[in-house]
Amino acid sequence: MKPLMYIFGGLMCSFTAMADSGPIGSARPQNPIAISMFFIFVVFTLFVTRWAARKNNSVSDHYAAGGKITGMQNGWAIAGDYMSAASLLGISAMVFTSGFDGLIYSIGFLASWPIILFLIAEPLRNLGRYTLADVLSYRLKQGPIRAFSASSSIVIVLLYLVSQLVGAGKLVELLFGFDYTAAVLIVGTLMVIYVFFGGMLATTWIQIIKAVLLLAGCAFMAFMVLSRFDFSLNQLFTQAVASHPAHGAIMSPGGLVSDPVSAISLGLALIFGTAGLPHILMRFFTVGNVRAARQSILYATGIVGAGYALIVIIGFGTIALVATNPSYQDTSGAILGGINMVAIHLAHTVGGDGFLGFMCAVSFSTILAVVAGLTLAGSSAVSHDLYAHVIRRGEASDSDEMKVSRITTIVLGGLSILLALAFESQSIAFIVSLTFSIAASSNFPVLLLSIYWRGLTTRGAVIGGSLGLVSAITLSVLSPTVWVKILHHPQAWFPYEYPALFSMTIGFLGIFLFSMTDRSAQATTERNRFDNQLVDSELGNAINWQSSKT
């Protein structure tokens, strides 16, 4: 561990030297408290990683923390993994610009958890070991289904990593004065260290720490906002309506999404996409039993729900307290640092420089926690699914699998850094929505039908899931967001902003049609295995199927 810590220390010193004494958003002097808290958090998490590295001795430890995480700990970790900087900065910015309509993302994100609790959590924990592909290959042919699952997971992980790294680069560039390239390198280096040495145990505790800090910061900020209005939501909303250029229109729905089809597509992506995100699903393998898995979701739902409820207050607080404050505007009247910085400006308004520094460090920590989980999910897809079970056909030793996982972690880190540098100017919101659309159109249909539909076959799962994956990407590229706004073509081939309604339909239909028309002997065997799988998914008495299948 020491050599990489020395390397990282050198990088941090170099990047600190790069930081100028310029302003945040070109108007406020750089906040030394923010930088100090940032370094304190980084040093603390490195000590957590060092502690976890001593316990990271096997494949089970690396992928699933040995199954020793409690339900409450896992619930906090899931919340920390799920609530990225987009939750605080992005949703509050949407409320700042669109009012009531900005809450569609928080409602959609929260609505996904009952789906996971009632449909996914229990059978996932009973049938799988480390990854999503373990569940899919329980009765399907391991080679093709693991190759599909790993490919889909890597696409999702890379897109999500790029969006987080771009956001981190912009955030650190604005708040700490670092160069964008230096900021991306800091985050990329940290996530490689966390996963390479500490595995799931280090990732879990970093996510827990981040979730506690984020919830505490949001609670304090919401409390201070309400204290300005005698703890009356009515007074807060009244002041927000009076301060916003659209006035009463911000309390009415219909302004953020332009048409019903896009609204339905966005809702489907947010609600069902979560159930297809590999870094969220693999958290259910870190607990010891199904009861703890269910408890994880209950805790996570409560924590995420509380966080989003606080962000509602914060969002309207930005309208009431930041929109009319000229100290947070440039000469043209635009918000300093962009709309995504309104929550940071609100932190300064209600808590001064000290609280501003705290929220800056918390915002950065949210990104570190998310990218650590994503990197571990991507490396496990390559090492556990592709290498151990497709290439080595289940004959790989634990040491070989760990070695491949760590090599993949470095490769993923380097690749995501390069992509983040290449996509610096691209829309983060589009990349995130594309990620959820892909997960809802590829992983989720295959996972759901593999658990509940007897007729699913390997051919149907692989072809249908691939069709959902490809259609989600293709329709997103042909949409107005990419085809017109990014590629600058005069007219989009696909008229809607979000593809999930169509790509999910394509995925489900493809799975159904290609499974129903599969009359092979392998398909018959796979259908006959459904009864045993159903019993094991309910009772948790799964046999050692990995060694019994060819």
Coordinates of C-alpha atoms in Angstrom, one line a residue:
M1 CA 0.0 0.0 0.0
K2 CA 2.8 2.4 0.8
P3 CA 4.2 2.9 -2.7
L4 CA 0.8 4.0 -4.1
M5 CA 0.2 6.2 -1.1
Y6 CA 3.5 7.9 -1.7
I7 CA 2.6 8.4 -5.4
F8 CA -0.8 9.8 -4.4
G9 CA 0.8 12.1 -1.9
G10 CA 3.1 13.4 -4.7
L11 CA 0.2 13.9 -7.0
M12 CA -1.7 15.9 -4.3
C13 CA 1.2 18.1 -3.6
S14 CA 1.6 18.8 -7.4
F15 CA -2.1 19.5 -7.8
T16 CA -2.1 21.8 -4.8
A17 CA 0.6 23.8 -6.4
M18 CA -1.6 24.1 -9.5
A19 CA -4.4 25.6 -7.5
D20 CA -4.4 29.3 -7.9
S21 CA -5.7 31.9 -5.5
G22 CA -8.5 32.7 -7.8
P23 CA -12.2 32.9 -7.1
I24 CA -14.9 30.3 -6.9
G25 CA -16.9 31.0 -10.0
S26 CA -14.7 34.1 -10.7
A27 CA -16.0 36.1 -7.8
R28 CA -15.2 34.7 -4.3
P29 CA -11.6 34.0 -3.0
Q30 CA -10.7 30.4 -2.9
N31 CA -11.9 28.8 0.4
P32 CA -9.1 27.4 2.5
I33 CA -11.6 25.7 4.8
A34 CA -13.0 23.7 1.8
I35 CA -9.5 22.6 0.7
S36 CA -8.6 21.7 4.3
M37 CA -11.7 19.6 4.8
F38 CA -11.2 18.0 1.4
F39 CA -7.7 16.9 2.5
I40 CA -8.9 15.6 5.8
F41 CA -11.6 13.5 4.1
V42 CA -9.1 12.1 1.7
V43 CA -6.5 11.2 4.4
F44 CA -9.2 9.6 6.6
T45 CA -10.6 7.4 3.7
L46 CA -7.0 6.3 2.9
F47 CA -6.7 5.1 6.5
V48 CA -10.0 3.3 6.2
T49 CA -8.7 1.7 3.0
R50 CA -5.5 0.6 4.8
W51 CA -7.5 -1.0 7.6
A52 CA -9.8 -2.7 5.0
A53 CA -6.8 -3.9 3.0
R54 CA -5.7 -6.1 6.0
K55 CA -9.0 -7.9 5.8
N56 CA -9.2 -8.2 2.0
N57 CA -7.7 -11.7 1.7
S58 CA -10.0 -13.6 -0.6
V59 CA -12.4 -13.3 -3.5
S60 CA -15.3 -13.3 -1.2
D61 CA -13.7 -10.4 0.8
H62 CA -12.9 -8.5 -2.3
Y63 CA -16.3 -8.7 -4.0
A64 CA -18.7 -9.0 -1.1
A65 CA -16.8 -8.1 2.1
G66 CA -17.1 -11.7 3.2
G67 CA -20.9 -11.3 3.5
K68 CA -20.3 -9.7 7.0
I69 CA -22.0 -6.4 6.4
T70 CA -25.1 -5.9 8.6
G71 CA -28.5 -4.8 7.2
M72 CA -28.2 -1.3 8.6
Q73 CA -24.6 -0.8 7.5
N74 CA -25.6 -2.0 4.0
G75 CA -28.6 0.3 3.9
W76 CA -26.4 3.3 4.6
A77 CA -23.8 2.1 2.1
I78 CA -26.5 1.7 -0.6
A79 CA -27.8 5.2 0.1
G80 CA -24.2 6.5 -0.1
D81 CA -23.7 4.6 -3.3
Y82 CA -26.9 5.9 -4.8
M83 CA -27.0 9.5 -3.8
S84 CA -24.3 11.1 -5.9
A85 CA -23.5 14.8 -6.2
A86 CA -26.2 14.9 -8.8
S87 CA -28.8 14.4 -6.0
L88 CA -27.8 17.5 -4.1
L89 CA -26.3 19.8 -6.8
G90 CA -28.4 18.6 -9.7
I91 CA -31.9 18.3 -8.2
S92 CA -31.5 21.5 -6.3
A93 CA -30.5 23.2 -9.6
M94 CA -33.5 21.7 -11.3
V95 CA -35.8 23.1 -8.6
F96 CA -34.0 26.4 -8.8
T97 CA -34.9 26.7 -12.6
S98 CA -38.1 24.7 -12.8
G99 CA -39.6 24.7 -9.3
F100 CA -42.0 21.9 -8.6
D101 CA -41.1 20.1 -11.9
G102 CA -37.5 19.7 -10.7
L103 CA -38.8 17.1 -8.2
I104 CA -39.5 14.5 -10.9
Y105 CA -36.0 13.1 -10.6
S106 CA -36.2 12.7 -6.8
I107 CA -39.6 11.1 -7.0
G108 CA -38.5 8.7 -9.8
F109 CA -35.3 7.8 -7.9
L110 CA -37.2 7.1 -4.7
A111 CA -39.9 5.1 -6.5
S112 CA -37.4 2.5 -7.7
W113 CA -36.7 1.1 -4.2
P114 CA -40.1 -0.7 -3.7
I115 CA -39.5 -2.4 -7.1
I116 CA -36.2 -3.7 -5.8
L117 CA -37.6 -4.6 -2.3
F118 CA -40.6 -6.7 -3.5
L119 CA -39.3 -8.1 -6.8
I120 CA -35.5 -8.3 -6.8
A121 CA -33.8 -8.3 -3.3
E122 CA -34.8 -11.7 -1.9
P123 CA -34.2 -13.9 -5.0
L124 CA -31.1 -12.0 -5.9
R125 CA -29.5 -12.7 -2.5
N126 CA -30.6 -16.3 -2.5
L127 CA -29.5 -17.2 -6.0
G128 CA -26.3 -15.1 -6.5
R129 CA -22.9 -14.9 -5.0
Y130 CA -21.0 -11.8 -6.2
T131 CA -22.5 -10.4 -9.4
L132 CA -25.7 -10.1 -11.4
A133 CA -24.5 -12.8 -13.8
D134 CA -24.5 -15.3 -11.0
V135 CA -28.3 -15.1 -10.8
L136 CA -28.8 -15.0 -14.6
S137 CA -26.6 -18.1 -15.1
Y138 CA -28.3 -20.1 -12.4
R139 CA -30.3 -22.0 -15.0
L140 CA -29.1 -20.4 -18.3
K141 CA -25.9 -21.3 -20.2
Q142 CA -23.0 -19.7 -18.4
G143 CA -20.8 -18.6 -21.3
P144 CA -23.3 -16.5 -23.4
I145 CA -25.3 -15.1 -20.5
R146 CA -22.2 -14.1 -18.5
A147 CA -20.6 -12.5 -21.6
F148 CA -23.8 -10.5 -22.2
S149 CA -24.1 -9.4 -18.6
A150 CA -20.5 -8.4 -18.3
S151 CA -20.7 -6.4 -21.6
S152 CA -23.8 -4.6 -20.5
S153 CA -22.4 -3.9 -17.0
I154 CA -19.2 -2.6 -18.4
V155 CA -21.0 -0.2 -20.7
I156 CA -23.2 1.0 -17.8
V157 CA -20.2 1.4 -15.4
L158 CA -18.1 3.3 -17.9
L159 CA -20.9 5.7 -18.8
Y160 CA -21.7 6.3 -15.1
L161 CA -18.0 6.7 -14.3
V162 CA -17.5 9.2 -17.0
S163 CA -20.4 11.3 -15.8
Q164 CA -19.2 11.2 -12.2
L165 CA -15.6 12.1 -13.2
V166 CA -16.7 14.9 -15.4
G167 CA -18.9 16.2 -12.6
A168 CA -16.0 15.8 -10.1
G169 CA -13.6 17.6 -12.5
K170 CA -16.0 20.6 -12.9
L171 CA -16.8 20.7 -9.2
V172 CA -13.2 20.7 -8.0
E173 CA -12.2 23.1 -10.8
L174 CA -14.8 25.6 -9.6
L175 CA -14.6 25.1 -5.9
F176 CA -10.9 24.5 -5.2
G177 CA -9.2 26.2 -8.2
F178 CA -7.6 23.0 -9.6
D179 CA -7.2 22.5 -13.3
Y180 CA -9.9 20.2 -14.7
T181 CA -7.3 17.6 -15.8
A182 CA -5.7 17.6 -12.3
A183 CA -9.1 17.2 -10.7
V184 CA -10.1 14.2 -12.8
L185 CA -6.7 12.6 -12.1
I186 CA -7.2 13.0 -8.3
V187 CA -10.6 11.3 -8.4
G188 CA -9.4 8.6 -10.7
T189 CA -6.3 7.8 -8.6
L190 CA -8.3 7.7 -5.4
M191 CA -11.0 5.3 -6.8
V192 CA -8.2 2.9 -8.0
I193 CA -6.6 3.0 -4.6
Y194 CA -9.8 2.3 -2.7
V195 CA -10.9 -0.7 -4.9
F196 CA -7.4 -2.1 -5.6
F197 CA -6.4 -2.4 -1.9
G198 CA -9.6 -2.3 0.2
G199 CA -12.2 -4.0 -2.1
M200 CA -15.8 -4.1 -1.0
L201 CA -15.1 -3.5 2.7
A202 CA -13.3 -0.2 2.1
T203 CA -15.9 0.8 -0.5
T204 CA -18.7 0.1 1.9
W205 CA -17.3 2.2 4.8
I206 CA -16.4 5.1 2.4
Q207 CA -20.0 5.0 1.2
I208 CA -21.4 4.9 4.8
I209 CA -19.2 7.9 5.9
K210 CA -20.2 9.8 2.8
A211 CA -24.0 9.1 3.4
V212 CA -23.8 10.3 7.0
L213 CA -21.9 13.5 6.0
L214 CA -24.3 14.2 3.2
L215 CA -27.4 13.7 5.3
A216 CA -26.0 15.7 8.2
G217 CA -25.1 18.6 5.8
C218 CA -28.5 18.6 4.1
A219 CA -30.3 18.5 7.4
F220 CA -28.4 21.4 8.8
M221 CA -28.9 23.4 5.6
A222 CA -32.6 22.7 5.5
F223 CA -32.9 23.6 9.2
M224 CA -31.1 26.9 8.6
V225 CA -33.3 27.7 5.6
L226 CA -36.5 27.1 7.5
S227 CA -35.2 29.2 10.4
R228 CA -35.2 32.1 8.0
F229 CA -39.0 31.7 7.5
D230 CA -40.1 30.8 11.0
F231 CA -40.0 27.1 10.2
S232 CA -43.0 27.6 7.9
L233 CA -43.0 25.9 4.5
N234 CA -45.8 28.2 3.4
Q235 CA -43.6 31.2 4.0
L236 CA -40.7 29.6 2.2
F237 CA -42.8 28.7 -0.9
T238 CA -44.4 32.2 -0.9
Q239 CA -41.0 33.8 -0.9
A240 CA -39.7 31.4 -3.6
V241 CA -42.7 32.2 -5.8
A242 CA -42.1 36.0 -5.4
S243 CA -38.3 35.6 -6.1
H244 CA -38.5 33.4 -9.2
P245 CA -39.0 35.1 -12.6
A246 CA -41.8 32.7 -13.5
H247 CA -43.5 33.4 -10.1
G248 CA -46.6 31.1 -9.6
A249 CA -45.7 28.9 -12.5
I250 CA -42.9 27.2 -10.5
M251 CA -45.6 25.5 -8.4
S252 CA -47.3 23.9 -11.4
P253 CA -46.1 20.8 -13.2
G254 CA -45.4 20.5 -16.9
G255 CA -42.5 22.8 -17.6
L256 CA -39.4 20.4 -17.4
V257 CA -40.5 17.6 -19.7
S258 CA -42.0 18.8 -23.0
D259 CA -44.3 15.9 -23.9
P260 CA -46.0 12.9 -22.3
V261 CA -43.9 10.3 -24.1
S262 CA -40.7 11.8 -22.8
A263 CA -42.2 12.0 -19.3
I264 CA -43.1 8.3 -19.4
S265 CA -39.7 7.3 -20.8
L266 CA -37.9 9.3 -18.2
G267 CA -40.0 7.8 -15.4
L268 CA -39.5 4.3 -16.7
A269 CA -35.7 4.8 -16.8
L270 CA -35.5 6.3 -13.3
I271 CA -37.8 3.7 -11.7
F272 CA -36.6 0.5 -13.4
G273 CA -33.0 1.6 -14.2
T274 CA -32.0 1.3 -10.6
A275 CA -32.9 -2.4 -10.6
G276 CA -30.4 -2.9 -13.4
L277 CA -27.4 -1.0 -12.0
P278 CA -24.6 -3.5 -11.3
H279 CA -23.0 -1.5 -8.5
I280 CA -26.3 -1.3 -6.6
L281 CA -27.3 -5.0 -7.2
M282 CA -24.0 -6.4 -6.0
R283 CA -24.5 -4.7 -2.6
F284 CA -27.0 -7.4 -1.7
F285 CA -24.3 -10.0 -1.7
T286 CA -22.4 -8.2 1.1
V287 CA -25.0 -9.3 3.7
G288 CA -25.3 -12.7 5.3
N289 CA -28.9 -13.6 4.7
V290 CA -32.2 -12.5 3.0
R291 CA -33.5 -10.8 6.1
A292 CA -30.5 -8.5 6.1
A293 CA -31.0 -7.9 2.4
R294 CA -34.6 -6.8 3.0
Q295 CA -33.5 -4.6 5.9
S296 CA -30.9 -3.0 3.6
I297 CA -33.6 -1.8 1.3
L298 CA -35.8 -0.5 4.2
Y299 CA -32.9 1.4 5.6
A300 CA -31.8 2.7 2.2
T301 CA -35.4 3.8 1.3
G302 CA -35.7 5.7 4.5
I303 CA -32.3 7.4 4.2
V304 CA -32.7 8.3 0.5
G305 CA -36.3 9.5 1.1
A306 CA -35.1 11.7 4.0
G307 CA -32.3 13.1 1.9
Y308 CA -34.6 13.9 -1.0
A309 CA -37.2 15.5 1.3
L310 CA -34.4 17.8 2.6
I311 CA -33.3 18.6 -0.9
V312 CA -36.9 19.8 -1.6
I313 CA -36.4 22.4 1.1
I314 CA -32.9 23.2 -0.1
G315 CA -34.1 23.6 -3.7
F316 CA -36.8 26.1 -2.8
G317 CA -34.4 27.8 -0.4
T318 CA -32.0 28.5 -3.3
I319 CA -34.8 30.3 -5.1
A320 CA -35.8 32.3 -2.0
L321 CA -32.3 33.2 -0.8
V322 CA -29.8 32.9 -3.7
A323 CA -31.8 34.0 -6.7
T324 CA -32.2 37.6 -5.5
N325 CA -28.7 37.9 -3.9
P326 CA -26.4 39.9 -6.3
S327 CA -23.2 38.6 -4.6
Y328 CA -23.8 35.2 -6.2
Q329 CA -24.3 36.7 -9.7
D330 CA -21.8 37.9 -12.3
T331 CA -22.1 41.1 -14.2
S332 CA -24.7 39.6 -16.6
G333 CA -26.9 38.4 -13.8
A334 CA -26.0 34.7 -14.2
I335 CA -25.3 32.5 -11.2
L336 CA -21.6 32.3 -10.4
G337 CA -20.2 28.9 -11.4
G338 CA -23.3 27.9 -13.2
I339 CA -26.8 26.7 -12.0
N340 CA -25.4 23.5 -10.5
M341 CA -23.6 25.7 -7.8
V342 CA -26.8 27.2 -6.3
A343 CA -26.8 24.7 -3.4
I344 CA -23.2 25.6 -2.6
H345 CA -24.1 29.3 -2.6
L346 CA -27.0 28.5 -0.3
A347 CA -24.6 26.7 2.1
H348 CA -22.5 30.0 2.2
T349 CA -25.7 32.0 2.8
V350 CA -26.9 30.0 5.8
G351 CA -23.6 28.8 7.3
G352 CA -20.8 31.1 6.2
D353 CA -17.3 30.0 5.0
G354 CA -17.1 27.1 7.4
F355 CA -20.2 25.4 6.3
L356 CA -19.4 26.2 2.7
G357 CA -16.1 24.4 3.1
F358 CA -17.9 21.4 4.7
M359 CA -20.5 21.1 1.9
C360 CA -17.7 21.4 -0.8
A361 CA -15.9 18.5 0.8
V362 CA -19.1 16.5 1.2
S363 CA -20.0 17.1 -2.5
F364 CA -16.6 15.8 -3.5
S365 CA -16.9 12.8 -1.1
T366 CA -20.2 11.8 -2.7
I367 CA -18.4 11.4 -6.1
L368 CA -15.6 9.4 -4.5
A369 CA -18.0 7.0 -2.9
V370 CA -20.0 6.4 -6.1
V371 CA -17.0 5.9 -8.4
A372 CA -15.5 3.4 -5.9
G373 CA -18.6 1.3 -6.1
L374 CA -18.8 1.6 -9.9
T375 CA -15.1 0.6 -10.3
L376 CA -15.6 -2.5 -8.1
A377 CA -18.7 -3.5 -10.1
G378 CA -16.8 -3.2 -13.4
S379 CA -13.8 -5.1 -12.3
S380 CA -15.9 -7.9 -10.9
A381 CA -17.8 -8.2 -14.2
V382 CA -14.5 -8.7 -16.0
S383 CA -12.6 -10.9 -13.5
H384 CA -15.5 -13.0 -12.0
D385 CA -17.8 -13.3 -15.1
L386 CA -15.6 -13.1 -18.2
Y387 CA -12.3 -14.4 -16.9
A388 CA -13.2 -16.9 -14.2
H389 CA -16.3 -18.4 -15.8
V390 CA -16.2 -17.7 -19.6
I391 CA -12.5 -17.9 -20.3
R392 CA -11.4 -20.3 -17.5
R393 CA -14.8 -22.1 -17.3
G394 CA -14.8 -22.0 -13.5
E395 CA -11.3 -23.4 -13.1
A396 CA -9.6 -20.1 -12.1
S397 CA -8.0 -19.9 -8.6
D398 CA -8.9 -17.2 -6.2
S399 CA -5.4 -15.6 -6.5
D400 CA -5.7 -15.5 -10.3
E401 CA -9.2 -14.0 -10.1
M402 CA -8.0 -11.4 -7.6
K403 CA -5.1 -10.5 -9.8
V404 CA -7.3 -10.0 -12.9
S405 CA -9.7 -7.9 -10.8
R406 CA -7.0 -5.6 -9.6
I407 CA -5.5 -5.3 -13.1
T408 CA -9.0 -4.5 -14.4
T409 CA -9.4 -1.8 -11.7
I410 CA -6.3 0.0 -13.0
V411 CA -7.5 -0.3 -16.6
L412 CA -11.0 0.9 -15.8
G413 CA -9.5 3.8 -13.8
G414 CA -7.2 4.8 -16.7
L415 CA -9.9 4.4 -19.4
S416 CA -12.5 6.4 -17.4
I417 CA -10.0 9.2 -16.8
L418 CA -9.2 9.4 -20.6
L419 CA -12.9 9.4 -21.4
A420 CA -13.7 12.0 -18.8
L421 CA -11.0 14.3 -20.4
A422 CA -12.4 13.6 -23.8
F423 CA -16.0 14.3 -22.8
E424 CA -15.3 17.4 -20.7
S425 CA -17.8 19.6 -22.6
Q426 CA -20.6 17.0 -22.9
S427 CA -23.9 17.0 -21.0
I428 CA -23.6 15.2 -17.7
A429 CA -27.4 14.9 -17.3
F430 CA -27.6 13.2 -20.7
I431 CA -24.9 10.6 -19.8
V432 CA -26.7 9.8 -16.5
S433 CA -30.1 9.5 -18.2
L434 CA -28.6 7.2 -20.9
T435 CA -27.1 5.1 -18.1
F436 CA -30.4 4.5 -16.5
S437 CA -32.1 3.9 -19.8
I438 CA -29.5 1.2 -20.7
A439 CA -29.9 -0.5 -17.3
A440 CA -33.7 -0.4 -17.6
S441 CA -33.6 -1.8 -21.2
S442 CA -30.9 -4.5 -20.8
N443 CA -30.1 -5.8 -17.3
F444 CA -33.5 -5.3 -15.7
P445 CA -35.7 -7.2 -18.3
V446 CA -33.3 -10.2 -18.3
L447 CA -33.0 -10.2 -14.5
L448 CA -36.7 -9.9 -13.9
L449 CA -37.7 -12.6 -16.4
S450 CA -34.9 -14.9 -15.3
I451 CA -36.4 -14.9 -11.8
Y452 CA -40.1 -15.1 -12.7
W453 CA -40.6 -16.5 -16.2
R454 CA -40.2 -20.2 -16.8
G455 CA -40.1 -19.8 -20.6
L456 CA -36.8 -17.7 -20.6
T457 CA -34.0 -19.3 -22.5
T458 CA -30.4 -18.3 -23.1
R459 CA -31.0 -17.3 -26.7
G460 CA -33.9 -15.1 -25.7
A461 CA -32.0 -13.5 -22.8
V462 CA -28.9 -12.7 -24.8
I463 CA -30.5 -11.5 -28.0
G464 CA -33.4 -9.6 -26.3
G465 CA -31.1 -8.1 -23.8
S466 CA -28.6 -7.0 -26.5
L467 CA -31.5 -5.5 -28.5
G468 CA -32.5 -3.4 -25.5
L469 CA -28.9 -2.4 -24.9
V470 CA -28.3 -1.4 -28.6
S471 CA -31.6 0.3 -29.0
A472 CA -31.2 2.5 -25.9
I473 CA -27.8 3.7 -27.1
T474 CA -29.0 4.2 -30.7
L475 CA -32.1 6.0 -29.9
S476 CA -30.2 8.3 -27.5
V477 CA -27.7 9.2 -30.2
L478 CA -30.6 9.9 -32.6
S479 CA -32.5 12.0 -30.1
P480 CA -32.6 15.8 -30.1
T481 CA -30.2 15.9 -27.1
V482 CA -27.3 14.3 -29.1
W483 CA -28.2 14.6 -32.8
V484 CA -29.1 18.3 -32.7
K485 CA -27.6 19.8 -29.5
I486 CA -24.3 17.9 -29.6
L487 CA -23.8 16.8 -33.2
H488 CA -25.4 20.0 -34.5
H489 CA -27.6 18.3 -37.2
P490 CA -30.7 20.3 -38.2
Q491 CA -33.3 17.7 -37.1
A492 CA -33.3 14.6 -34.9
W493 CA -34.2 11.2 -36.3
F494 CA -35.8 10.2 -33.0
P495 CA -38.1 12.9 -31.8
Y496 CA -38.0 12.2 -28.0
E497 CA -35.4 13.0 -25.5
Y498 CA -35.5 9.8 -23.5
P499 CA -35.6 6.3 -25.2
A500 CA -36.6 4.0 -22.3
L501 CA -40.3 3.6 -23.3
F502 CA -39.2 2.2 -26.7
S503 CA -35.9 0.4 -25.8
M504 CA -37.5 -1.3 -22.8
T505 CA -40.3 -2.5 -25.0
I506 CA -37.8 -3.7 -27.6
G507 CA -35.9 -5.6 -24.9
F508 CA -38.9 -7.3 -23.4
L509 CA -40.4 -8.2 -26.8
G510 CA -37.0 -9.5 -28.0
I511 CA -36.6 -11.7 -24.9
F512 CA -40.1 -13.0 -25.3
L513 CA -40.0 -13.8 -29.0
F514 CA -36.6 -15.4 -29.1
S515 CA -37.3 -17.5 -26.0
M516 CA -40.7 -18.7 -27.3
T517 CA -39.3 -19.7 -30.7
D518 CA -36.3 -21.5 -29.1
R519 CA -37.1 -25.3 -29.4
S520 CA -33.6 -26.6 -28.8
A521 CA -32.8 -29.3 -26.2
Q522 CA -30.8 -26.7 -24.2
A523 CA -33.9 -24.5 -24.0
T524 CA -36.0 -27.5 -22.7
T525 CA -33.4 -28.2 -20.0
E526 CA -33.4 -24.5 -19.0
R527 CA -37.1 -24.4 -18.7
N528 CA -37.1 -27.6 -16.6
R529 CA -34.6 -26.0 -14.2
F530 CA -37.1 -23.3 -13.3
D531 CA -38.8 -25.3 -10.6
N532 CA -35.6 -25.9 -8.7
Q533 CA -34.6 -22.2 -9.1
L534 CA -38.0 -21.1 -7.8
V535 CA -37.6 -23.2 -4.6
D536 CA -34.0 -21.9 -4.1
S537 CA -35.0 -18.3 -4.8
E538 CA -37.7 -18.5 -2.0
L539 CA -35.9 -20.7 0.6
G540 CA -32.3 -19.8 0.0
N541 CA -31.2 -23.4 -0.2
A542 CA -29.2 -23.1 -3.4
I543 CA -27.0 -26.0 -4.3
N544 CA -23.5 -25.6 -5.5
W545 CA -24.7 -25.1 -9.1
Q546 CA -21.5 -23.6 -10.3
S547 CA -19.7 -26.8 -10.0
S548 CA -22.6 -28.9 -11.3
K549 CA -23.2 -27.0 -14.5
T550 CA -21.1 -27.2 -17.7

